[in-house]
PDB file of C-alpha atoms in Angstrom:
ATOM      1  CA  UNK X 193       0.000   0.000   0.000  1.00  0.00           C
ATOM      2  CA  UNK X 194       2.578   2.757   0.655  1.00  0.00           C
ATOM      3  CA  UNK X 195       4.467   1.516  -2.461  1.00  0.00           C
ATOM      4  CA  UNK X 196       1.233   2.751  -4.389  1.00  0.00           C
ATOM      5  CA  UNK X 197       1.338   5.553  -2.396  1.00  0.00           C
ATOM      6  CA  UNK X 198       4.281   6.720  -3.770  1.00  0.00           C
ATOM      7  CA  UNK X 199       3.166   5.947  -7.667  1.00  0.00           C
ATOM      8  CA  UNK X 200      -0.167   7.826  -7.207  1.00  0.00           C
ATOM      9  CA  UNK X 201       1.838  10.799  -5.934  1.00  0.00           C
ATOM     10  CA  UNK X 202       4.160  10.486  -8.730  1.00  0.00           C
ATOM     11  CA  UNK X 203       1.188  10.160 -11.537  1.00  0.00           C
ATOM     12  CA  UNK X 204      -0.324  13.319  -9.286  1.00  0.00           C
ATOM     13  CA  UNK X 205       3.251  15.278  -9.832  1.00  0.00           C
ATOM     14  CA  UNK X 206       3.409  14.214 -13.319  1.00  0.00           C
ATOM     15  CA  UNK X 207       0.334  15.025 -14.409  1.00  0.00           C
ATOM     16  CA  UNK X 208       0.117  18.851 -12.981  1.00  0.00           C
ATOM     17  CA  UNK X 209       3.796  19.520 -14.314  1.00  0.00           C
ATOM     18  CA  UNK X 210       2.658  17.999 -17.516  1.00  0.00           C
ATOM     19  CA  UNK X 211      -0.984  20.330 -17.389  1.00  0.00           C
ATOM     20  CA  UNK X 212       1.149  22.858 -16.235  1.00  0.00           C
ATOM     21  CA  UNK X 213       3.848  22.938 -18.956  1.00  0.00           C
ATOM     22  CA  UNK X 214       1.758  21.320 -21.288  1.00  0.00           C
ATOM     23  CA  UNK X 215       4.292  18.437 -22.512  1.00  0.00           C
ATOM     24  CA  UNK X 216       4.098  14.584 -21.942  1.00  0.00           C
ATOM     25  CA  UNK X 217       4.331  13.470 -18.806  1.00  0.00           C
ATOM     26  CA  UNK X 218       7.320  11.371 -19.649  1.00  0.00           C
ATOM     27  CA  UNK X 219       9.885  13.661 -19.488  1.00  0.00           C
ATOM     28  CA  UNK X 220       8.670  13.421 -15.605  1.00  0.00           C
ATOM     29  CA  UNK X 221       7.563  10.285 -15.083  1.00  0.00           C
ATOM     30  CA  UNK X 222      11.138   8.770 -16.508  1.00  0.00           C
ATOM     31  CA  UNK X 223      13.559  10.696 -14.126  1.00  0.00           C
ATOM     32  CA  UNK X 224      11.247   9.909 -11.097  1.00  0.00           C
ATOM     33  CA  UNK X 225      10.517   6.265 -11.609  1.00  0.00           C
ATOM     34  CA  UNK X 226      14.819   6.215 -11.740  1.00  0.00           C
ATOM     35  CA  UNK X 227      14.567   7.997  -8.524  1.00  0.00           C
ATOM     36  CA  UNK X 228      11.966   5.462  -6.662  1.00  0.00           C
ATOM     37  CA  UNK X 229      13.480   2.306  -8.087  1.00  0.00           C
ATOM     38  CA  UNK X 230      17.196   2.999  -7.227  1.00  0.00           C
ATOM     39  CA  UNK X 231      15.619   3.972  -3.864  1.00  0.00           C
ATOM     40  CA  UNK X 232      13.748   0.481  -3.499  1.00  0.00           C
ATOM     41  CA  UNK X 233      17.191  -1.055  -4.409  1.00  0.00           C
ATOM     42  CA  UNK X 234      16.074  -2.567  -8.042  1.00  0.00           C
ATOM     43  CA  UNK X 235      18.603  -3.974  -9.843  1.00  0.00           C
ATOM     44  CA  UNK X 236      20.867  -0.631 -11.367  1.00  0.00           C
ATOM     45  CA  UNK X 237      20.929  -2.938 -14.601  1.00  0.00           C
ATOM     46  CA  UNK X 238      17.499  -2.776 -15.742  1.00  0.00           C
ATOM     47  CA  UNK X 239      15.490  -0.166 -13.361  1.00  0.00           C
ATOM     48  CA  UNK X 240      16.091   2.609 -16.301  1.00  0.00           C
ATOM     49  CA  UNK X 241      14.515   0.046 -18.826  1.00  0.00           C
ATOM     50  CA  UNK X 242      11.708  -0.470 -16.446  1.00  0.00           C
ATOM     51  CA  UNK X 243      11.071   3.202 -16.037  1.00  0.00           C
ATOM     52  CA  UNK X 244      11.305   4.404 -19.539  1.00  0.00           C
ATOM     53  CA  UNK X 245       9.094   1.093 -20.607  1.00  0.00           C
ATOM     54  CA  UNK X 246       6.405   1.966 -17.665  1.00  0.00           C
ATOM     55  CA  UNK X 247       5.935   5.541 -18.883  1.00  0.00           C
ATOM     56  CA  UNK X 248       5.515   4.399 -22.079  1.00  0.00           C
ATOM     57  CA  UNK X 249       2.567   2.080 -20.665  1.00  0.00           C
ATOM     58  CA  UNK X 250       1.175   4.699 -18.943  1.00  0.00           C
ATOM     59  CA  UNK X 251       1.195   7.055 -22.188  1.00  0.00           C
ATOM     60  CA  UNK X 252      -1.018   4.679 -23.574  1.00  0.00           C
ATOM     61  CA  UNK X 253      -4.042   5.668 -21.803  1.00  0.00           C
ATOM     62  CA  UNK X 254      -3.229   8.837 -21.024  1.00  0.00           C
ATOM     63  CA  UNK X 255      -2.981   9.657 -24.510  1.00  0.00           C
ATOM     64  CA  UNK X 256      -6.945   8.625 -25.627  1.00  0.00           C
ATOM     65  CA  UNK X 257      -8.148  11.432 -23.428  1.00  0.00           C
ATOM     66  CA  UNK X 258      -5.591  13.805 -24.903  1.00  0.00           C
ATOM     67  CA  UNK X 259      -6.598  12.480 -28.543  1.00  0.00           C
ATOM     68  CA  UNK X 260     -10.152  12.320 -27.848  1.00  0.00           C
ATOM     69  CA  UNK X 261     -10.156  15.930 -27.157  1.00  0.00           C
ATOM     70  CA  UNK X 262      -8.087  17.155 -29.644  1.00  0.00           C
ATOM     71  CA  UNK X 263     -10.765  15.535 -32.350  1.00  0.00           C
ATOM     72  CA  UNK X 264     -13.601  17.044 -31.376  1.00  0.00           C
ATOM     73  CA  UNK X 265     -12.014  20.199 -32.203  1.00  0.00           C
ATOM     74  CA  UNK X 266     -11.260  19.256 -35.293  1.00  0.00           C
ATOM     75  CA  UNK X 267      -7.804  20.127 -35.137  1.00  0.00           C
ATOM     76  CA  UNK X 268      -5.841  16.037 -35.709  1.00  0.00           C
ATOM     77  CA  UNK X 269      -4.076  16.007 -39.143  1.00  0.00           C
ATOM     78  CA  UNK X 270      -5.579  12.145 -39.399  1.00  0.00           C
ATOM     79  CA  UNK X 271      -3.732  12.344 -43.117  1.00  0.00           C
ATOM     80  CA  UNK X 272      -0.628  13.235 -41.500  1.00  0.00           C
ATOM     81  CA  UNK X 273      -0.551  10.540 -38.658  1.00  0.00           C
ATOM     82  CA  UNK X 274      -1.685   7.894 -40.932  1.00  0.00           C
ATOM     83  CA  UNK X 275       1.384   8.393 -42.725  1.00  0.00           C
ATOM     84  CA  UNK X 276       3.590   8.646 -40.345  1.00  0.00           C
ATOM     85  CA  UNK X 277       2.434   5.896 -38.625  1.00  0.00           C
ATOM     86  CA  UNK X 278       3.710   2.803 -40.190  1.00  0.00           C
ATOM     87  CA  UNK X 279       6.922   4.492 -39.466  1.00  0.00           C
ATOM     88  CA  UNK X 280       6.308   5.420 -36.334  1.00  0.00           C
ATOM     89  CA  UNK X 281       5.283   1.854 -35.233  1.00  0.00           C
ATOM     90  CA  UNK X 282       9.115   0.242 -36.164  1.00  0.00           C
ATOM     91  CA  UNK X 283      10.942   2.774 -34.981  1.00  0.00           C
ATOM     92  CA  UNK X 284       9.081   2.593 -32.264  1.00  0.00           C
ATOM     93  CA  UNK X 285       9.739  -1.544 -32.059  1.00  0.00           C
ATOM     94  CA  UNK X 286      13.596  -0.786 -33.088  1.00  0.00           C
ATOM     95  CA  UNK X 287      13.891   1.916 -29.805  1.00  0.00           C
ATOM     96  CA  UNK X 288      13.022  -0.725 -27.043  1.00  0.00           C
ATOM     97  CA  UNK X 289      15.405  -3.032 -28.907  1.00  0.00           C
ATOM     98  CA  UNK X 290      18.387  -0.373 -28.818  1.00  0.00           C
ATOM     99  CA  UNK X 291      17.696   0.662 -25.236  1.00  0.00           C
ATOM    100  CA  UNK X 292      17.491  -2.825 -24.484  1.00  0.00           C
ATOM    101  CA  UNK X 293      20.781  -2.993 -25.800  1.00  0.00           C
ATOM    102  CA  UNK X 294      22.187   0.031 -23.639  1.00  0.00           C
ATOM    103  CA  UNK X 295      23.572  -0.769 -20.481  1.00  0.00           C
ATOM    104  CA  UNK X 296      21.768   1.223 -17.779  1.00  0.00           C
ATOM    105  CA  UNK X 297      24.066   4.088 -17.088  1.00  0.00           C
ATOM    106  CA  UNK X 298      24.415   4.876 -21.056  1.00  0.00           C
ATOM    107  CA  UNK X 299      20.767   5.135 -21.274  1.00  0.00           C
ATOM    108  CA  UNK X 300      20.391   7.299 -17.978  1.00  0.00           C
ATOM    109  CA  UNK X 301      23.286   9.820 -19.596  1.00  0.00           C
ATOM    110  CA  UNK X 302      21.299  10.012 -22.861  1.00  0.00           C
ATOM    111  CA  UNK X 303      17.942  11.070 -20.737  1.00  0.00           C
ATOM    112  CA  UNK X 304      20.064  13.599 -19.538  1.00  0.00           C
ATOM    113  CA  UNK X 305      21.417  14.502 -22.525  1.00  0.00           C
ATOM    114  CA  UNK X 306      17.932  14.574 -23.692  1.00  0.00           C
ATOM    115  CA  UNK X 307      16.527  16.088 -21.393  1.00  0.00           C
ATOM    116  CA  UNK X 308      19.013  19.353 -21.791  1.00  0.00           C
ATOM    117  CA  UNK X 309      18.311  19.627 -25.423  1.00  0.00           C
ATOM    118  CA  UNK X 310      14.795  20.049 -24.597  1.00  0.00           C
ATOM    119  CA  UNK X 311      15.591  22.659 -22.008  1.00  0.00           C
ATOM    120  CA  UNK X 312      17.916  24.977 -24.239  1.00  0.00           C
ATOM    121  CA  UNK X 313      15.092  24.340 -27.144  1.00  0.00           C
ATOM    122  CA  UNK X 314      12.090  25.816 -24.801  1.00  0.00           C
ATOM    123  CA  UNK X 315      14.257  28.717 -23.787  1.00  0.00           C
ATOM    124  CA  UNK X 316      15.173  29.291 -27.874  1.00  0.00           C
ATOM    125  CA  UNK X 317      11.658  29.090 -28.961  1.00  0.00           C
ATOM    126  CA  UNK X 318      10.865  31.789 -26.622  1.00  0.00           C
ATOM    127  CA  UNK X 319      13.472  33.746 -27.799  1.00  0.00           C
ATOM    128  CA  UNK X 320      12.046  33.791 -31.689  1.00  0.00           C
ATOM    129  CA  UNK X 321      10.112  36.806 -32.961  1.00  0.00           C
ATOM    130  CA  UNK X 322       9.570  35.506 -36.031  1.00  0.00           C
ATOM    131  CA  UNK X 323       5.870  34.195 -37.758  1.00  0.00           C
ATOM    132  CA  UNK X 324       6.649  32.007 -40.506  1.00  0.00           C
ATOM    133  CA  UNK X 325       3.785  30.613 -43.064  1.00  0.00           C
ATOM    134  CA  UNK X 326       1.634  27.802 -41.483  1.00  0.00           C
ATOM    135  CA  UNK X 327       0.080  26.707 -44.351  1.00  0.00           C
ATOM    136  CA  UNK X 328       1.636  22.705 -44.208  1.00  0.00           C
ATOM    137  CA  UNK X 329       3.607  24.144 -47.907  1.00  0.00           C
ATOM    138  CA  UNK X 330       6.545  21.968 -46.756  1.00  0.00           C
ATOM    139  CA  UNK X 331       4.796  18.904 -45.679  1.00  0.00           C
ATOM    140  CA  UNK X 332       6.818  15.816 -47.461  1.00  0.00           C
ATOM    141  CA  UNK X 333       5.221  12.815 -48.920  1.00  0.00           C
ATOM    142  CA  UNK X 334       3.841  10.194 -47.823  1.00  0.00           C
ATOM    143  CA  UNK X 335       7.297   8.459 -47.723  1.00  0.00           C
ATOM    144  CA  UNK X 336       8.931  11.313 -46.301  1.00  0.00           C
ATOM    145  CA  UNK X 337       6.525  11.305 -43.385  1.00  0.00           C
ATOM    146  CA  UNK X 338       6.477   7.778 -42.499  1.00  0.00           C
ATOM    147  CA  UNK X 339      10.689   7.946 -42.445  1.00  0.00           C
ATOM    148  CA  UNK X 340      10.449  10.983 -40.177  1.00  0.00           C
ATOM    149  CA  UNK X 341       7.768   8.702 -38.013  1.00  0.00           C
ATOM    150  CA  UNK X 342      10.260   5.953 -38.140  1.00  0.00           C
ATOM    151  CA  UNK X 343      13.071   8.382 -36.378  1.00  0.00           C
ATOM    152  CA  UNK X 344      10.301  10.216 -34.010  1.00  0.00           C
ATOM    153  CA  UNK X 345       9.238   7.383 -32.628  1.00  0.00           C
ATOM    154  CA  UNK X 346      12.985   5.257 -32.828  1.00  0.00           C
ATOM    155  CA  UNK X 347      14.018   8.488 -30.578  1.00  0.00           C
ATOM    156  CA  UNK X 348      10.849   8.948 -28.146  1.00  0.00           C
ATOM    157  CA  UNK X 349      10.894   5.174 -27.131  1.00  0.00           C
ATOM    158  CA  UNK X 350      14.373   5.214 -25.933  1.00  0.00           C
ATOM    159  CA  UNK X 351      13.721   8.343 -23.840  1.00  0.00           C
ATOM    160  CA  UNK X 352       9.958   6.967 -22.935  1.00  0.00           C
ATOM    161  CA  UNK X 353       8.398  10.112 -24.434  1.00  0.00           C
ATOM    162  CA  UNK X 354       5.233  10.368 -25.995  1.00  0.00           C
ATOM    163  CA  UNK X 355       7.280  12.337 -28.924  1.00  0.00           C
ATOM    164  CA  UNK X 356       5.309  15.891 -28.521  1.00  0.00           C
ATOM    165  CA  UNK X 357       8.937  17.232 -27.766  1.00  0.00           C
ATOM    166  CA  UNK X 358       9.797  16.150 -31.746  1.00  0.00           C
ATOM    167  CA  UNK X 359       6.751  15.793 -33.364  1.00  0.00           C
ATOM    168  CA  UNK X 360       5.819  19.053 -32.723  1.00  0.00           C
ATOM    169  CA  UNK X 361       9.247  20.645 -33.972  1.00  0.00           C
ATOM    170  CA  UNK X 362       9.211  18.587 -37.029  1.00  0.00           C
ATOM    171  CA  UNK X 363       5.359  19.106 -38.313  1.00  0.00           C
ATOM    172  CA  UNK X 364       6.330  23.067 -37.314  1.00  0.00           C
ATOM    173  CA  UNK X 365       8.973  22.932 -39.526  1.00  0.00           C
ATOM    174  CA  UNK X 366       6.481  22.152 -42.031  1.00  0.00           C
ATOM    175  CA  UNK X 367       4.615  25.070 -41.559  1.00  0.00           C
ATOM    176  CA  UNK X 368       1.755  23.371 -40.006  1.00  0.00           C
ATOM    177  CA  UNK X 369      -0.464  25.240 -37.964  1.00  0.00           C
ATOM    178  CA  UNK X 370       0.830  24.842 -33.980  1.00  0.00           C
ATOM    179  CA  UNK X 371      -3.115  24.340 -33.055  1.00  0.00           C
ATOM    180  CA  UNK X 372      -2.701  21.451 -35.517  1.00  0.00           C
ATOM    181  CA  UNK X 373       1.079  20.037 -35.394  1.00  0.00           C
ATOM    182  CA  UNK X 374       0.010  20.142 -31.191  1.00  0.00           C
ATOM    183  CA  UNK X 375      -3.241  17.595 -32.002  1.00  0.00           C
ATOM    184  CA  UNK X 376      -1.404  15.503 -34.374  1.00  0.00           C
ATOM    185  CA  UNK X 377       1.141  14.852 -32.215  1.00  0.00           C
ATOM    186  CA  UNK X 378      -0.872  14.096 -29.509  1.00  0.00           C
ATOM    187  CA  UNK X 379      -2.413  11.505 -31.877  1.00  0.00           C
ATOM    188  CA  UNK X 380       0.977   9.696 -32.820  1.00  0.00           C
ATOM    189  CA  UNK X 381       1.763   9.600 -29.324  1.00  0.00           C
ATOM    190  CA  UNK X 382      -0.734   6.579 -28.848  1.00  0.00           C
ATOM    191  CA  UNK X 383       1.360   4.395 -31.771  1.00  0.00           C
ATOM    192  CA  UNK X 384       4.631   5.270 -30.097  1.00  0.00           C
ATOM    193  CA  UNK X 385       3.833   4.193 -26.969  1.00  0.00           C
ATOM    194  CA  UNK X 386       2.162   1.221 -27.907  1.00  0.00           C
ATOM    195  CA  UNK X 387       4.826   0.214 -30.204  1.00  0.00           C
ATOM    196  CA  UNK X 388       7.567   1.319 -27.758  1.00  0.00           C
ATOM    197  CA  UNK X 389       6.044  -0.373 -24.608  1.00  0.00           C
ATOM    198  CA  UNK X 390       4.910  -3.903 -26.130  1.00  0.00           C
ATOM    199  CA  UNK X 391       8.804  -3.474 -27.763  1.00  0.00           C
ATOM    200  CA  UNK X 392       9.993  -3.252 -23.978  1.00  0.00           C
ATOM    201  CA  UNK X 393       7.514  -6.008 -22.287  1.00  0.00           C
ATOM    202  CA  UNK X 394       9.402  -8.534 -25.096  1.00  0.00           C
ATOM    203  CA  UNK X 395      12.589  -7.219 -24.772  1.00  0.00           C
ATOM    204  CA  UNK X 396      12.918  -7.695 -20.540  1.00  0.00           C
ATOM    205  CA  UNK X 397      11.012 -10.891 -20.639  1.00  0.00           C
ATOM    206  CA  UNK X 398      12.307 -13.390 -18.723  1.00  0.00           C
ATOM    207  CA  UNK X 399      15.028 -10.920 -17.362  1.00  0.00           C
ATOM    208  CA  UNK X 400      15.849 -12.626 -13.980  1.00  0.00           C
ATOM    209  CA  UNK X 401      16.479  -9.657 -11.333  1.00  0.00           C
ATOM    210  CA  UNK X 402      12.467  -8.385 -12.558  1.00  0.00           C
ATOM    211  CA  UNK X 403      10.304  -7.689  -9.773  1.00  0.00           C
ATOM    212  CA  UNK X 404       7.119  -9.407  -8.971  1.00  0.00           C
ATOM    213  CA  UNK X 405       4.037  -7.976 -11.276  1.00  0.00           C
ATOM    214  CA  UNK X 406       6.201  -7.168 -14.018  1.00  0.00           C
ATOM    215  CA  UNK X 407       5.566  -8.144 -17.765  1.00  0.00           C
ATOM    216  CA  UNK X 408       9.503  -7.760 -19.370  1.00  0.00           C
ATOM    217  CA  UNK X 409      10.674  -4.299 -18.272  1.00  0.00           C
ATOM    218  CA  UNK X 410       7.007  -2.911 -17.477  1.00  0.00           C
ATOM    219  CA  UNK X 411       6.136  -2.541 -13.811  1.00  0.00           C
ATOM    220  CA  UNK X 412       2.246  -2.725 -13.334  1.00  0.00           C
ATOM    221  CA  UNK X 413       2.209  -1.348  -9.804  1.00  0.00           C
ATOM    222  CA  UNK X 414       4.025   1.924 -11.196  1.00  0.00           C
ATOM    223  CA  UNK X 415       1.371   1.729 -13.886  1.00  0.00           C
ATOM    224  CA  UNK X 416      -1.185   1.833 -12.221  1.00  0.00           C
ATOM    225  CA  UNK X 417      -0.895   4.522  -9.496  1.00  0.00           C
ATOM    226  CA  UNK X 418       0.550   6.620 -12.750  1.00  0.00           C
ATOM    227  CA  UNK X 419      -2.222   6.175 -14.351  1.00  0.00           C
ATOM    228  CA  UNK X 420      -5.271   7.232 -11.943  1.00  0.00           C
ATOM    229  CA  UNK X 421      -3.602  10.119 -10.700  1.00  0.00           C
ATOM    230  CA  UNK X 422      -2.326  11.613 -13.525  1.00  0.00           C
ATOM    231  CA  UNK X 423      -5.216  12.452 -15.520  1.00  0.00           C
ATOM    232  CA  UNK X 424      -7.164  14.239 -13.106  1.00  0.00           C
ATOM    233  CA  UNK X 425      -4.162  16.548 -12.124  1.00  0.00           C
ATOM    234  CA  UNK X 426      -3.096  17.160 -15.753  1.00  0.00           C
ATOM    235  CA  UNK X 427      -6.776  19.118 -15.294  1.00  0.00           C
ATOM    236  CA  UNK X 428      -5.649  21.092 -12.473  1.00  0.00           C
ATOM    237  CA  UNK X 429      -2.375  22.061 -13.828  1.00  0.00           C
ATOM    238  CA  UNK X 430      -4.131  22.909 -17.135  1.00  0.00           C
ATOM    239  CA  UNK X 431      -6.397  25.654 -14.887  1.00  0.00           C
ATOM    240  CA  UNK X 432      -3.340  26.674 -13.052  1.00  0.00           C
ATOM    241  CA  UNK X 433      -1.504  27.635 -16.451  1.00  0.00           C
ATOM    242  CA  UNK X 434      -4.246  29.735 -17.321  1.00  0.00           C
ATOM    243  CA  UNK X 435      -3.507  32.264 -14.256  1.00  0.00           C
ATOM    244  CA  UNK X 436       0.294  32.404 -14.971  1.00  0.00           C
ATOM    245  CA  UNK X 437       2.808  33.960 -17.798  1.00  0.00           C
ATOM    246  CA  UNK X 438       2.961  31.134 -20.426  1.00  0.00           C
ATOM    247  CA  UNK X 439       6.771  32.687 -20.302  1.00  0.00           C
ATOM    248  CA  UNK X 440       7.283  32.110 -17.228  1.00  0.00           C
ATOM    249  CA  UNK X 441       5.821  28.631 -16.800  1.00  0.00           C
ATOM    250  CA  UNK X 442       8.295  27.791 -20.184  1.00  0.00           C
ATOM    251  CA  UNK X 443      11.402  28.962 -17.989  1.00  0.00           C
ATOM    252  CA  UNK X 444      10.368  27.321 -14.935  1.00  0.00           C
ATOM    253  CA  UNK X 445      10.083  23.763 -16.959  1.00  0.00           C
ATOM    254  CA  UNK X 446      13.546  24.528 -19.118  1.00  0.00           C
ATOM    255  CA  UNK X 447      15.623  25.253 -15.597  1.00  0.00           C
ATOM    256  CA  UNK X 448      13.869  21.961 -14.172  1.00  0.00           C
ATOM    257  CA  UNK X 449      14.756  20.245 -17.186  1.00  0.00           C
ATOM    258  CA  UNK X 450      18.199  21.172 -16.998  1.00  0.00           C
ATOM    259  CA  UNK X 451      18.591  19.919 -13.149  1.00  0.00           C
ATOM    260  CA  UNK X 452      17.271  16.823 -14.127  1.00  0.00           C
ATOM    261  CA  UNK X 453      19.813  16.574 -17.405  1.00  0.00           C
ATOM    262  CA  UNK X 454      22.698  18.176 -15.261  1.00  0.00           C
ATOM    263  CA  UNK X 455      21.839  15.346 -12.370  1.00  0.00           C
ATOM    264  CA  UNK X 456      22.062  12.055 -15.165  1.00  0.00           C
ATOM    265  CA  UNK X 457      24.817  13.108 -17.149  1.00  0.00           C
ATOM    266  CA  UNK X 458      26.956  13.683 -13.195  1.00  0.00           C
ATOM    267  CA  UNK X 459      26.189  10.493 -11.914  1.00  0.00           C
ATOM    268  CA  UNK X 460      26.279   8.434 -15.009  1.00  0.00           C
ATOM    269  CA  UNK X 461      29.352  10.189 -17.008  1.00  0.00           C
ATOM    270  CA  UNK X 462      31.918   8.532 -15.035  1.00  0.00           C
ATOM    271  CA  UNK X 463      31.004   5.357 -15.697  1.00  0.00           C
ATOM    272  CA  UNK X 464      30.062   5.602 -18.875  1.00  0.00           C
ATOM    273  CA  UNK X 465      34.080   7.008 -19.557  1.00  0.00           C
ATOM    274  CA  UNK X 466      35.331   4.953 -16.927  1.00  0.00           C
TER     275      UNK X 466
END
């Protein structure tokens, strides 16, 4: 019981940073399930796999909601995302495999690497001035798209991202509308993580230093308080970002993104190099 404890607190953090901010949960719920499991003494070789592969599981359903909403708007791309889906769903596959492959302490330093990229990108796109065309006049073919998938989603299942934190870039740099490239990446998220998190359950099967309740390197109990507390708090930190400086709120995630980075890449360099 206090073991849940702990994950419904974690899906209640997760999901008012990620209302808050508005980004995926993951780039949250990753660092933090690190943080429990080395603190329950899980085995250093495979607790990163198990939290990247249980935030993946947890995007899953936190994702309809997100998707649901965005189409009664109107505002999913479903032309877009059903090309860059069969992409999305082997690179998706492929990223459990090559974190699967990483020993633990190379895929903690490329979180934080991660992780610091994103932070320097949210303080840059604050920075820009400039409105470019959003029109979708340098949207690629259907080819094109599903390749980009395959890299989006290669990417976000190694980090355990839902892959707003690319997808959104990359349909932007196509001049789609941000209303729009928001939506559609909100709807690609679902393949990713479904992709990504039955890549991860085949991958850690049969690993021997699993814990109880765990299906290859997803953890159910993690799941599960992640899951019920999450989506009611994404609605209070939604309402929260309403009464602050969108500007402010983007710093505020960027400088905690960079402690987070800053934190992996310290305590993981050295043996990485070593």
């Amino acid at each position: 019981m206090e073991t849940l404890l702990i994950y419904l607190l974690l899906g209640a953090a997760a999901g008012t940073i990620a209302g808050l901010f508005g980004v995926g949960g993951g780039l949250i719920i990753v660092p933090a399930l690190v943080l429990v499991f080395t603190a329950r003494g899980l085995a250093p070789e495979i607790l990163t796999h198990m939290a990247v592969a249980t935030s993946l599981a947890t995007i899953v359903i936190t994702s309809l909601s997100s998707i649901r909403a965005h189409h009664l708007k109107g505002a999913v791309d479903w032309s877009v995302f059903l090309a860059m889906t069969p992409g999305i769903l082997l690179g998706s596959w492929l990223g459990g495999v090559t974190a699967h492959l990483l020993p633990g302490a190379w895929l903690q330093l490329l979180i934080g690497v991660f992780a610091l990229v994103i932070a320097v990108k949210m303080w840059l796109d604050g920075l820009r001035s400039a409105q470019l065309p959003t029109d979708g006049s340098r949207l690629p073919g259907a080819a094109a798209l599903s390749a980009g998938g395959g890299v989006i989603g290669w990417a976000s299942a190694i980090f355990g991202i839902g892959g707003g934190s690319l997808t959104v870039p990359f349909l932007s740099h196509c001049r789609v509308q941000m209303q729009r490239a928001v939506a559609t990446s909100a709807a690609c998220g679902l393949p990713i993580a479904v992709a990504g998190a039955i890549s991860f359950a085949v991958q850690g099967w049969g690993e021997e230093q699993l814990p109880p309740w765990s299906s290859g390197y997803i953890y159910w109990p993690a799941f599960l308080g992640i899951v019920l507390a999450s989506t009611p708090f994404a609605r209070l930190g939604a309402n929260l970002a309403h009464r602050l400086s969108p500007q402010v709120l983007k710093n505020c995630f960027a400088g905690l993104l960079c402690v987070i980075g800053l934190r992996f890449i310290w305590l993981n360099a050295g043996l990485v190099l070593g």
